[in-house]
CSV table of C-alpha atoms in Angstrom, one decimal:
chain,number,residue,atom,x,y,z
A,1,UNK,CA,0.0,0.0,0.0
A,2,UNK,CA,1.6,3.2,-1.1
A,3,UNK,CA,-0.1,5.4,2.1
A,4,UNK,CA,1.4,4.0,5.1
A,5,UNK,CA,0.6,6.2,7.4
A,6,UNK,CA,-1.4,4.8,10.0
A,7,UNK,CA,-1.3,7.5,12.7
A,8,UNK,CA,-3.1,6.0,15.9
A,9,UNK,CA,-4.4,7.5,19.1
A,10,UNK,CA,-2.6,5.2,21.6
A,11,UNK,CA,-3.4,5.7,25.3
A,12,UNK,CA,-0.3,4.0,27.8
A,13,UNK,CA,-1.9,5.4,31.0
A,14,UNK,CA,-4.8,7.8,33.0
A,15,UNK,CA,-3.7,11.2,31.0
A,16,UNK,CA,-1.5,10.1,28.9
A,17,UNK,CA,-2.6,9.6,24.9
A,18,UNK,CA,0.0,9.4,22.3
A,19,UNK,CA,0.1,9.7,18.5
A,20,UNK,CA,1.5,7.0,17.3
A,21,UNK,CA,1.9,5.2,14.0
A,22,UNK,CA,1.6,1.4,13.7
A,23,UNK,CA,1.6,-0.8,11.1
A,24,UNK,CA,-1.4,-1.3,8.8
A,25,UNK,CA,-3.0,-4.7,9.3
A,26,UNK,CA,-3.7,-7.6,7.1
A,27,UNK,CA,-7.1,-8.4,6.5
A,28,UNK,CA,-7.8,-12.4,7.0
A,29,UNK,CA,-10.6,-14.9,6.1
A,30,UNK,CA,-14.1,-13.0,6.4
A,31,UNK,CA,-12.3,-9.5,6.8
A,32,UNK,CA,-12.0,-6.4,5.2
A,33,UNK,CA,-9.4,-3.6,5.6
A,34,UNK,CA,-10.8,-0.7,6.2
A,35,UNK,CA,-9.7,3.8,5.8
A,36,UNK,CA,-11.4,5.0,8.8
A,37,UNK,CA,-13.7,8.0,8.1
A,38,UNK,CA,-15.2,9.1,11.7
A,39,UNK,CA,-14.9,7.9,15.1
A,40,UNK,CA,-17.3,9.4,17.6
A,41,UNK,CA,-16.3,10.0,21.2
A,42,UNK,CA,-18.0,7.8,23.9
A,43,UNK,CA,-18.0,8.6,27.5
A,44,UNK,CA,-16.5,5.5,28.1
A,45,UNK,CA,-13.8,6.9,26.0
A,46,UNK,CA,-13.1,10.0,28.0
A,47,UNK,CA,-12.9,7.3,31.3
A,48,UNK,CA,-10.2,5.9,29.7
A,49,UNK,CA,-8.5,8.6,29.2
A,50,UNK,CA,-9.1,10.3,32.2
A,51,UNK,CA,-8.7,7.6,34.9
A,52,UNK,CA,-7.6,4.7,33.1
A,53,UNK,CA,-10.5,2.8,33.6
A,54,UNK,CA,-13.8,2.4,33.2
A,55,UNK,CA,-16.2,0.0,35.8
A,56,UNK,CA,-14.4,-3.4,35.6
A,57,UNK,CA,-11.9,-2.6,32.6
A,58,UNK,CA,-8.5,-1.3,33.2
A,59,UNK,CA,-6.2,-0.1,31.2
A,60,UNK,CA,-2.9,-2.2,31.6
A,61,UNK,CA,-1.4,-1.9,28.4
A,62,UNK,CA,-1.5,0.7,25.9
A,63,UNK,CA,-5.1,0.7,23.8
A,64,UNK,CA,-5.8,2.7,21.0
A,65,UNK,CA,-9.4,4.5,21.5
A,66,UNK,CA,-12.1,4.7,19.8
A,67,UNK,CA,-15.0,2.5,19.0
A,68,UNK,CA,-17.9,4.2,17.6
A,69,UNK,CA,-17.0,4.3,13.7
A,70,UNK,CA,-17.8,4.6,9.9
A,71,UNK,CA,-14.9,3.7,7.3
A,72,UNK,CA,-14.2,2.9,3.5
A,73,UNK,CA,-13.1,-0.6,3.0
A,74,UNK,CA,-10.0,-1.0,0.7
A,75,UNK,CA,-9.3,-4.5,0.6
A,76,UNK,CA,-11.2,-7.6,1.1
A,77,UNK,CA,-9.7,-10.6,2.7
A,78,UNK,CA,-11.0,-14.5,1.5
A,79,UNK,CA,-15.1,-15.4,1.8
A,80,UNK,CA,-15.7,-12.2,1.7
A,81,UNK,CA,-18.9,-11.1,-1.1
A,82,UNK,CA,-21.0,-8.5,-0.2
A,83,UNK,CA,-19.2,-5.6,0.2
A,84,UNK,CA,-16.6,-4.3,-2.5
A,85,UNK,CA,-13.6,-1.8,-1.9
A,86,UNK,CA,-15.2,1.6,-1.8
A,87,UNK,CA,-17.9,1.0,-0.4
A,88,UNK,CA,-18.9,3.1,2.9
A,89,UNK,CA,-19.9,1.3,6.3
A,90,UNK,CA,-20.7,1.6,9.9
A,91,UNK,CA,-18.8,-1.0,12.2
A,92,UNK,CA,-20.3,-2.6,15.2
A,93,UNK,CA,-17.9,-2.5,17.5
A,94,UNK,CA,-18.6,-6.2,19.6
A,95,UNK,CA,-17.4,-9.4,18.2
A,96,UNK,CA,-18.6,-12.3,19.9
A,97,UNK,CA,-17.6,-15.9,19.6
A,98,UNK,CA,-20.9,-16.9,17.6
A,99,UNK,CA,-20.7,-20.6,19.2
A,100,UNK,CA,-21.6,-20.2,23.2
A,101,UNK,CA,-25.4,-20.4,24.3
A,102,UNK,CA,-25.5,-16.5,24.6
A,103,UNK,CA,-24.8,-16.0,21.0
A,104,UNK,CA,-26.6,-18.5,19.6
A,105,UNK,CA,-29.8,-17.4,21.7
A,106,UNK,CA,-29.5,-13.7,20.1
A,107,UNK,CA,-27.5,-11.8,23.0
A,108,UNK,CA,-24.1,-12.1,22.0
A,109,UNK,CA,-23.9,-8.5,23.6
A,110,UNK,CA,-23.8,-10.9,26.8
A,111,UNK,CA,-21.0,-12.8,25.2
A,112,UNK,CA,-17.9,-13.7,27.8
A,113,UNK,CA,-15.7,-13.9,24.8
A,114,UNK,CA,-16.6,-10.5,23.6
A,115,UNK,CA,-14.1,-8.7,21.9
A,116,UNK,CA,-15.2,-5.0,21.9
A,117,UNK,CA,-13.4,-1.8,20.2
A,118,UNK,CA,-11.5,0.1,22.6
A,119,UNK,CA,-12.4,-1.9,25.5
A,120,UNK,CA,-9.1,-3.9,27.0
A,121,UNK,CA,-6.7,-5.6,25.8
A,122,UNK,CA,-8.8,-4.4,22.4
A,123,UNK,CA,-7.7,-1.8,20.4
A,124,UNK,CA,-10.5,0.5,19.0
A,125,UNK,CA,-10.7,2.7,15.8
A,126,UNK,CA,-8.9,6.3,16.5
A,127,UNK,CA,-6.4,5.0,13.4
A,128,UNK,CA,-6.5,5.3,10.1
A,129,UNK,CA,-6.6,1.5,9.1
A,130,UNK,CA,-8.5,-1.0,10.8
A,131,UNK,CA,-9.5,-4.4,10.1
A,132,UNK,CA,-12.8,-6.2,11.0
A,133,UNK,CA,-14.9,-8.6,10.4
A,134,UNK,CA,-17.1,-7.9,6.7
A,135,UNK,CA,-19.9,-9.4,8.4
A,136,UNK,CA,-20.0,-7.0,11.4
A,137,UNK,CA,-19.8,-4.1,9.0
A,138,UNK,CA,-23.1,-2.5,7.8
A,139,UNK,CA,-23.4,-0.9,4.7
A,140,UNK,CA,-24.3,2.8,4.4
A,141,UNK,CA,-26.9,3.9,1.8
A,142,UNK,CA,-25.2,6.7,-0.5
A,143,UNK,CA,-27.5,9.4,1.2
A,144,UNK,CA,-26.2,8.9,4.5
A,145,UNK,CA,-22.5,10.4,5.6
A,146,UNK,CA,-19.6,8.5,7.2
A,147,UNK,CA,-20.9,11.2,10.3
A,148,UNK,CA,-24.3,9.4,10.5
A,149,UNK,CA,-22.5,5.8,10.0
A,150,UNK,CA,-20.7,6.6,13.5
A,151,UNK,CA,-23.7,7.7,15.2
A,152,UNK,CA,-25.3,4.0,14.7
A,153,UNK,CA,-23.2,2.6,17.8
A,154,UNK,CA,-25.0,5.5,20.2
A,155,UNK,CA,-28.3,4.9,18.5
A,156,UNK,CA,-27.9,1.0,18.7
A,157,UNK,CA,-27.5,1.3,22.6
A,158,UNK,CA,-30.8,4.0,22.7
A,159,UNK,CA,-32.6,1.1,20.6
A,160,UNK,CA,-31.8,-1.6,22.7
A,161,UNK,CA,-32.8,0.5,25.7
A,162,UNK,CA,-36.2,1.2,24.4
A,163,UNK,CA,-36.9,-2.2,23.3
A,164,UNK,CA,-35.6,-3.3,26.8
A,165,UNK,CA,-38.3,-0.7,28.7
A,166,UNK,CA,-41.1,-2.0,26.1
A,167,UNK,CA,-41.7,1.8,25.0
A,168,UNK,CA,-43.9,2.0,21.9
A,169,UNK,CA,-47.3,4.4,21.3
A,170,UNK,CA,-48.5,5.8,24.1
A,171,UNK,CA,-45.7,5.7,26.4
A,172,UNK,CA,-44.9,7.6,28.9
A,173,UNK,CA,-41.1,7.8,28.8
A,174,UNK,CA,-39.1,9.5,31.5
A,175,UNK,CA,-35.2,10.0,30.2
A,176,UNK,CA,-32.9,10.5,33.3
A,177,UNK,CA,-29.7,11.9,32.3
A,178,UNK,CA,-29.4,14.7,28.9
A,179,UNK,CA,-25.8,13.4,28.4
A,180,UNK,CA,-25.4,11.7,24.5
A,181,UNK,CA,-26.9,8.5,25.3
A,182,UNK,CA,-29.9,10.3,27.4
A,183,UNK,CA,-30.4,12.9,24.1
A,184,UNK,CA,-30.7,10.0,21.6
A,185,UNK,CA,-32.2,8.2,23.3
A,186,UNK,CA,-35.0,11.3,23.2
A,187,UNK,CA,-34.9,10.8,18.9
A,188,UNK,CA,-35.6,6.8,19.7
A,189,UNK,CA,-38.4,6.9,21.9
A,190,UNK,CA,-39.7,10.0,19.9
A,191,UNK,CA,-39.7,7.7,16.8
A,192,UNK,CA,-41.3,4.6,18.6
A,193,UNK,CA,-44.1,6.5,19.2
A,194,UNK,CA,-44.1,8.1,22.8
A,195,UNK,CA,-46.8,10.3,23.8
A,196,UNK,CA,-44.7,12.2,26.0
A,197,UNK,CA,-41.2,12.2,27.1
A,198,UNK,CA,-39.7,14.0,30.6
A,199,UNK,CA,-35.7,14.5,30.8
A,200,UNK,CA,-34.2,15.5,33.9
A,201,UNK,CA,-30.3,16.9,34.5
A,202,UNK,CA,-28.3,18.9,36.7
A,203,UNK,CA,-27.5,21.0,33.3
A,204,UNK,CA,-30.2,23.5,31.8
A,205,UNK,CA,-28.1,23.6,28.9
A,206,UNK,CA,-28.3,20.1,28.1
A,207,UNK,CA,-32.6,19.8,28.6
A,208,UNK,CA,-33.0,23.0,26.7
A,209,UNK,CA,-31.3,21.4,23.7
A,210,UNK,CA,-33.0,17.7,24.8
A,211,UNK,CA,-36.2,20.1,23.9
A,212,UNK,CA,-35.2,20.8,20.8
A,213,UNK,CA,-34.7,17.1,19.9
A,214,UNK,CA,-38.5,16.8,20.8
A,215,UNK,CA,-38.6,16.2,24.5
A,216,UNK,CA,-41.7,17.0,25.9
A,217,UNK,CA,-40.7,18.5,29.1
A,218,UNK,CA,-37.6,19.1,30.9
A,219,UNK,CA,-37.2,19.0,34.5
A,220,UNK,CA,-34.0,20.6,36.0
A,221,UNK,CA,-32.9,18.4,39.6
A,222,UNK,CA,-30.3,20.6,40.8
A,223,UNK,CA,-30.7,20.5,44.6
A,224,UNK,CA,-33.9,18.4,44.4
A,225,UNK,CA,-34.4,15.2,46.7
A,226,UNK,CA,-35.5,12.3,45.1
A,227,UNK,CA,-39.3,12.5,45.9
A,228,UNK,CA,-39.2,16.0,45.2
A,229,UNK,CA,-37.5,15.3,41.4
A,230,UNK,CA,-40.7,12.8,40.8
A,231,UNK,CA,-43.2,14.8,41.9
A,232,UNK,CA,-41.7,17.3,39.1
A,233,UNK,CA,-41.4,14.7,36.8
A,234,UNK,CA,-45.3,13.3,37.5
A,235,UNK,CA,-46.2,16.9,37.3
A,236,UNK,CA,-45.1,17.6,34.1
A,237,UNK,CA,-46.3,14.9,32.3
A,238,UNK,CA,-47.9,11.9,34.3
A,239,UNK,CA,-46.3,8.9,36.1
A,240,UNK,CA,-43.9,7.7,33.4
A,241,UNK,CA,-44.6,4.2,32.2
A,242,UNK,CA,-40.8,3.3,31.1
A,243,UNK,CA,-38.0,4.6,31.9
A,244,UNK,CA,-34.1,4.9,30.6
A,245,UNK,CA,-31.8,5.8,33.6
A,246,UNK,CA,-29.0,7.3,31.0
A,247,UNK,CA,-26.7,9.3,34.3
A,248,UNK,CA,-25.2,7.0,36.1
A,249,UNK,CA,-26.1,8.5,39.5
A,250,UNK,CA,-27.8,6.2,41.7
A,251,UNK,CA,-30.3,9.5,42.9
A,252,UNK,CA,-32.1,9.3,39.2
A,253,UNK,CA,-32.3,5.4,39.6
A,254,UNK,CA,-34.7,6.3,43.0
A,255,UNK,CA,-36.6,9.0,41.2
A,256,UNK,CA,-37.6,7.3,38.8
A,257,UNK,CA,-38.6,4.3,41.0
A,258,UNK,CA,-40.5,7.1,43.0
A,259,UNK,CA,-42.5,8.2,39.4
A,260,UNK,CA,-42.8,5.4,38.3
A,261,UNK,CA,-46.2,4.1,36.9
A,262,UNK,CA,-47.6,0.7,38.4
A,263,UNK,CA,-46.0,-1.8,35.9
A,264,UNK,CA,-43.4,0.6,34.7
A,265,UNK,CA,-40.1,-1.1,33.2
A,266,UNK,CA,-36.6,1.0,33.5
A,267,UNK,CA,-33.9,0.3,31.9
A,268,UNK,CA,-30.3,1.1,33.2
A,269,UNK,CA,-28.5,2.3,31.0
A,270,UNK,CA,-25.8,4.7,32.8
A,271,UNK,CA,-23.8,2.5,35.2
A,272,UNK,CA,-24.3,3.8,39.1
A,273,UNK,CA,-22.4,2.6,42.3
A,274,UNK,CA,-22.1,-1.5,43.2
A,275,UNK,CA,-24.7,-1.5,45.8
A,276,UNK,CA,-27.7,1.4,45.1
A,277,UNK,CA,-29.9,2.0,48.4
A,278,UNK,CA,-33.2,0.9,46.2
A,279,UNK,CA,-36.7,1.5,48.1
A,280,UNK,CA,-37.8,-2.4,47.4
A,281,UNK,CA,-41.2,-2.0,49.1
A,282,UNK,CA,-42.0,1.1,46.7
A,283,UNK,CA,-40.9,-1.2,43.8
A,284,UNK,CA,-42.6,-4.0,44.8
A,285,UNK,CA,-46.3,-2.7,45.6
A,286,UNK,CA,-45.9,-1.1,41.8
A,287,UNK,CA,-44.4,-4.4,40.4
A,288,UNK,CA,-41.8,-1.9,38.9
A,289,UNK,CA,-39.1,-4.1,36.5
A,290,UNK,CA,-35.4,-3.0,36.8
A,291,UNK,CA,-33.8,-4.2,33.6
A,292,UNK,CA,-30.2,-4.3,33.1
A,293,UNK,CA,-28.4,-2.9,29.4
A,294,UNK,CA,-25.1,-3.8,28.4
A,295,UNK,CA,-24.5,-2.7,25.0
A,296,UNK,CA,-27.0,-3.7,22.6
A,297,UNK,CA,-26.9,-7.1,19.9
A,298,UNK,CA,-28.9,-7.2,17.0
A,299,UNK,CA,-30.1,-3.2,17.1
A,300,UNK,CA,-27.8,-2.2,14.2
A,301,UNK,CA,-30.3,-2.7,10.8
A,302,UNK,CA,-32.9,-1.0,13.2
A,303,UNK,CA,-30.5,1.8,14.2
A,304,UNK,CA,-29.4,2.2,10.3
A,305,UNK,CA,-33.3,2.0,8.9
A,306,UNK,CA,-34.3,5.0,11.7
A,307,UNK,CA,-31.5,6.9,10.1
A,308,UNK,CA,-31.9,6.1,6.4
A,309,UNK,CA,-35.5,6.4,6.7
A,310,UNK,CA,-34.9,10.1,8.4
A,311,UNK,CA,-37.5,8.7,11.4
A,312,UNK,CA,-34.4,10.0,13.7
A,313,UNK,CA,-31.9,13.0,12.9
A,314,UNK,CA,-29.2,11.9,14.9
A,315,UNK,CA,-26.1,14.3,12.9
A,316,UNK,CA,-27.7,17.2,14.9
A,317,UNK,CA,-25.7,15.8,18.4
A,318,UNK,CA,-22.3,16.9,16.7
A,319,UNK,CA,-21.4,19.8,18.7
A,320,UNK,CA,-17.7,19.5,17.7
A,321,UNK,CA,-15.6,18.3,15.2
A,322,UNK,CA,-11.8,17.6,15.4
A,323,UNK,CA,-8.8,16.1,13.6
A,324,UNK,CA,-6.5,12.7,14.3
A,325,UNK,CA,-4.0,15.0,14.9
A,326,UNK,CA,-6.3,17.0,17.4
A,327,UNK,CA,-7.6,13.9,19.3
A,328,UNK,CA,-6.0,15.5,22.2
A,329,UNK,CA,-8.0,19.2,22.3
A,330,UNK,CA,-11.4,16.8,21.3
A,331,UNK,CA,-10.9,14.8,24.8
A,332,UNK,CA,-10.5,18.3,26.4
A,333,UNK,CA,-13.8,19.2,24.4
A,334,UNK,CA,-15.8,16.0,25.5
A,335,UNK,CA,-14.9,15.7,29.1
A,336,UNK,CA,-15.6,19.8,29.9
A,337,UNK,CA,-19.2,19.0,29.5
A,338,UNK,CA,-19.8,22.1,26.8
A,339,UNK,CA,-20.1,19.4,24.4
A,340,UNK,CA,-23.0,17.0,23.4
A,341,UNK,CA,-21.1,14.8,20.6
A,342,UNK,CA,-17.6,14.8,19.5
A,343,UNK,CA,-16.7,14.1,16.5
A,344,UNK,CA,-13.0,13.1,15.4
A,345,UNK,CA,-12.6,13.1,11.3
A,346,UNK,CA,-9.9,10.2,11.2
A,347,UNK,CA,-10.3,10.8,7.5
A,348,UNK,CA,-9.1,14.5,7.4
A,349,UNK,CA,-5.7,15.6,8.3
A,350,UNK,CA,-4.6,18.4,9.5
């Protein structure tokens, strides 16, 4: 290959991320190489970057970043038909083993073989050459941009959530959380057909532009107490009937219990603290379900039709856009909080 610059974003320790080059891969059996395009910026990114770790993964070696992705392919390895050099894709980022139970029930997300982008010891995307497998690459209709292709991996996880909480027409969906993952989700219950959707956050900022996406009211928690953030929430639009907990903080976990509708389903999608102080009676006389997410399997065609279709606009996130070469000033911008999305054209040099 005549270009051989594959310029990674390498991270050796908390604080510490390195441009790098490394050497372009070799596509195998059922692979494709591929000219990354667009990586998006995750939260579990900035973790990384900013302590080292993220829940129960640590990083112990150095990891390139990077996992939510659109690229070109450029070579095709052996068994590989359906896509051609040239052609434009978004990548799933989780590769499972295909052969356990898990996988061949349907949630290979679940998958104790996983092998996920930017997750260690896995390397992720922030290069410019990657290989992976053809099959976990989805193809991008010629109307969609390599910006929209890297937004699947967000919407996937929004899609699973709200399949998860069961929301559909004439739900009641509160969003806890106006972070990425709490605005899109927003666009996916929208387009499943909620009657009415309630976001809370600490940050006015973040539910006036959650508004915008088509929230239906915005509640701001700032020095509230948990009862007194769901009598907001019931107040501005009835006892929610699902919910996504998209924070993280184990206070929007209890306020949503405390809204709750009888036989209301929340999903978990933000990870809180090991052991949450739950109110069990409270979610037992409501028969309140707690369901776990981890990822998402088999969301991607779903994420890519509400795209294609223009059901979800999911480009109007990107708040900033950065270079490779600037990966270090588009951490700065997604941990300060200013930013919804971050967007790093891999494709572009500076």
């Amino acid at each position: 290959m005549a270009d051989c610059d594959n310029l990674s974003a390498v991270l050796h320790r908390a604080l510490d991320l390195r441009l790098e080059q490394r050497p372009i891969p070799e596509p195998g059996p059922g692979e494709v190489l591929l000219r990354v395009l667009c990586v998006g910026i995750c939260g579990s990114d900035v973790h990384y970057w900013n302590h080292g770790r993220t829940a129960r993964f640590v990083v112990e070696s150095p990891l390139v970043l990077g996992h939510e992705t659109a690229a070109q392919v450029v070579r095709c390895g052996p068994d590989v038909s359906h896509l051609q050099p040239g052609t434009v894709v978004a990548l799933e980022p989780g590769v499972p083993c295909r052969r356990c139970s898990l996988c061949r029930g349907g949630r290979y997300n679940l998958c104790p073989r996983m092998r996920f982008h930017a997750t260690p010891p896995v390397d992720g995307t922030l290069t410019r050459y990657f290989v992976h497998p053809a099959d976990f690459c989805f193809r991008l209709p010629d109307h969609m941009s390599a910006e929209d292709g890297a937004l699947l991996e967000p919407l996937a996880v929004a899609v699973h959530s709200c399949r998860r909480a069961r929301v559909g027409p004439q739900s009641r969906v509160l969003v806890t959380g106006a972070g990425p993952i709490g605005q899109v989700s927003v666009l996916v219950a929208k387009a499943m057909g909620a009657t009415h959707i309630c976001i809370t956050d600490i940050n006015e900022g973040r539910l006036q532009f959650a508004r915008k996406l088509g929230a239906d009211s915005a509640v701001c928690v700032a020095g509230m107490g948990v009862e007194e953030a769901a009598a907001a929430v019931v107040a501005a639009g009835g006892p929610p009937t699902a919910a996504l907990e998209c924070s993280g903080a184990d206070s929007s976990l209890v306020t949503a219990i405390h809204a709750a509708d009888a036989g209301c389903v929340i999903a978990t999608v933000g990870r809180g603290s090991l052991e949450p102080l739950l109110p069990v009676p409270l979610l037992t006389a409501k028969e309140v379900e707690i369901c776990g997410i981890f990822r998402y399997a088999n969301c991607y065609p779903a994420a890519l039709a509400l795209l294609a279709s223009g059901a979800v606009n999911a480009r109007q996130l990107i708040s900033h856009r950065f270079t490779l070469e600037e990966v270090e000033e588009a951490f700065q911008a997604a941990k300060s909080g200013v930013a919804i999305k971050v967007m790093i054209k891999v494709g572009e040099k500076s």
